[in-house]
mmCIF file of C-alpha atoms in Angstrom:
data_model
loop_
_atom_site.group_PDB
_atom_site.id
_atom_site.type_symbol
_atom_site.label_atom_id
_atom_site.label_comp_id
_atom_site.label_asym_id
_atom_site.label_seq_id
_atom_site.Cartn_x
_atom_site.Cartn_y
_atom_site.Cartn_z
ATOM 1 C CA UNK L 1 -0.344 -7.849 14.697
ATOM 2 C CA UNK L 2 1.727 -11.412 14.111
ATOM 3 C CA UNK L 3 4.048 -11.439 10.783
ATOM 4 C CA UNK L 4 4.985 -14.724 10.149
ATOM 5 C CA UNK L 5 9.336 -15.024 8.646
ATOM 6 C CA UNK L 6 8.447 -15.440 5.614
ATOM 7 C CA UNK L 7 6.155 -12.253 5.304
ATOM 8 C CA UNK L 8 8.601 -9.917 6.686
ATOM 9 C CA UNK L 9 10.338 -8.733 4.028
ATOM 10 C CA UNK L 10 7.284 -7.762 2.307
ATOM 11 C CA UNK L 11 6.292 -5.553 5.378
ATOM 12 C CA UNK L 12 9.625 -3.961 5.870
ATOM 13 C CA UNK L 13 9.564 -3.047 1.810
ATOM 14 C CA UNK L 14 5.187 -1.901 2.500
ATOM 15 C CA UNK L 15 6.488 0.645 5.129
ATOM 16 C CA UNK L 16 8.511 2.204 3.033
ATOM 17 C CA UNK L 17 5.944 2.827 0.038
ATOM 18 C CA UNK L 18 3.346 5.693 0.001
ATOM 19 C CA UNK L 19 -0.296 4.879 -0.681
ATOM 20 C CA UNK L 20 -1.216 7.462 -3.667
ATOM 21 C CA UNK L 21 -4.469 9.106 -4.029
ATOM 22 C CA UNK L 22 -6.284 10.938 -6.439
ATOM 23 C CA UNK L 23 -8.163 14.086 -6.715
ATOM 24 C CA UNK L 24 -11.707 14.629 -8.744
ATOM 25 C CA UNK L 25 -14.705 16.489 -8.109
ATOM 26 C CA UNK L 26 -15.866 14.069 -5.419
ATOM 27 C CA UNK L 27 -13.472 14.503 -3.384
ATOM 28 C CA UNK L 28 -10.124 11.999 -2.889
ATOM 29 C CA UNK L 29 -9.691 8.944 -4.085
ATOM 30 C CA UNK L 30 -6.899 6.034 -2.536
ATOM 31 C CA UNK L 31 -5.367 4.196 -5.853
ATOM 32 C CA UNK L 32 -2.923 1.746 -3.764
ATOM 33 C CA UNK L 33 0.537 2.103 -3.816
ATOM 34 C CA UNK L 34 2.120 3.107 -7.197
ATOM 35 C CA UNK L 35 4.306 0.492 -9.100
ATOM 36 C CA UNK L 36 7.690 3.036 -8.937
ATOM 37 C CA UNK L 37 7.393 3.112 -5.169
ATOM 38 C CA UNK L 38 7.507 -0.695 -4.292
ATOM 39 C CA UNK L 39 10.332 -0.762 -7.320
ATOM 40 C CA UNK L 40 12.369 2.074 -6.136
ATOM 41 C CA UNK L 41 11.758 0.576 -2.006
ATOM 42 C CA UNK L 42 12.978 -2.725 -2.712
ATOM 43 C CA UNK L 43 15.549 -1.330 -4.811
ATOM 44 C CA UNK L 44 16.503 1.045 -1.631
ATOM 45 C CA UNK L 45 15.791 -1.891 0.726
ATOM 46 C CA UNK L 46 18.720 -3.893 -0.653
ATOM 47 C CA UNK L 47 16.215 -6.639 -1.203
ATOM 48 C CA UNK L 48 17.654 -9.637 -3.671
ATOM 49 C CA UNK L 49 16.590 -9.075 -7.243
ATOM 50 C CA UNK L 50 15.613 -13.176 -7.274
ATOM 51 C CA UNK L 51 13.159 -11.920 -4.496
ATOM 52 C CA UNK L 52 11.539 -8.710 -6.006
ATOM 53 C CA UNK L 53 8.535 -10.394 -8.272
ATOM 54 C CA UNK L 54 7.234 -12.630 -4.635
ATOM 55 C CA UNK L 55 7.875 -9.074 -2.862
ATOM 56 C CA UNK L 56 6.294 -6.633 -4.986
ATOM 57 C CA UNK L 57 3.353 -9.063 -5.274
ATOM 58 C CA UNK L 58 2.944 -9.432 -1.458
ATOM 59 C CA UNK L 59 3.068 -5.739 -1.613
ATOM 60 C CA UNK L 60 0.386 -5.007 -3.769
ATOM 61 C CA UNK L 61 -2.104 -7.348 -2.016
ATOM 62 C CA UNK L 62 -0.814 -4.738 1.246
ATOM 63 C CA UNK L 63 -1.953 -1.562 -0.735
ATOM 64 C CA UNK L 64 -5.043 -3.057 -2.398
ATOM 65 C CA UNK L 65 -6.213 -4.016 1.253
ATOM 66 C CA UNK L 66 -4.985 -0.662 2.408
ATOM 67 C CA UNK L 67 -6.709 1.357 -0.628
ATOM 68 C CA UNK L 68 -9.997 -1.279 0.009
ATOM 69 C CA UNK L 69 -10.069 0.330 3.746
ATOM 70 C CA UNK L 70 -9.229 3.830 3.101
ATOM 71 C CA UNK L 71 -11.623 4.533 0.307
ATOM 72 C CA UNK L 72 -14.470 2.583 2.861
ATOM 73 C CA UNK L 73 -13.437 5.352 5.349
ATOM 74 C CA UNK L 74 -13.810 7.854 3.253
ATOM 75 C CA UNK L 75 -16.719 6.803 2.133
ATOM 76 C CA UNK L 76 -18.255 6.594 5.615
ATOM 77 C CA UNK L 77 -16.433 10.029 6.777
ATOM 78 C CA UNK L 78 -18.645 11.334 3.379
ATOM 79 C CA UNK L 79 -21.647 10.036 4.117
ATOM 80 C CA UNK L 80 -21.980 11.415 7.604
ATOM 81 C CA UNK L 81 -24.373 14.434 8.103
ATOM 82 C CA UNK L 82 -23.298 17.671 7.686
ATOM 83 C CA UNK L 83 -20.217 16.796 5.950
ATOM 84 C CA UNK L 84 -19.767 18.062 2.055
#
């Protein structure tokens, strides 16, 4: 995959944050990625404080896209036969 400069930042600080899920009667649920990790990664990433709000933004459009394509997989990995 091709990161364009001006993206990397936001990759470096998404690879260092845990998607979070969620447990119900159903089964597991992806919720994205928690605001206190991409706070406490770009805090630990040394990352400007002028640059967090662009960062953390471009990081929540990661785990929302992430969360999108987990929950899908789970989803499907339900929905196969013989599964519970």
């Amino acid at each position: 995959m091709e990161v364009l400069a001006c993206n990397w930042t936001a990759v470096e600080i998404y690879q260092r944050c845990q998607l979070t899920f969620v447990g119900g009667s159903t089964g597991a649920v992806c919720i994205g990625i928690a605001s206190h990790e991409i706070h406490a990664a770009l805090h630990l990433g040394g990352i400007a404080t002028a640059l967090w709000p662009g960062t953390a933004d471009a990081v929540r459009l990661m785990g929302r896209t992430a969360m999108q394509a987990t929950n899908r997989a789970i989803a499907k990995a339900r929905s196969q036969p013989g599964r519970p």
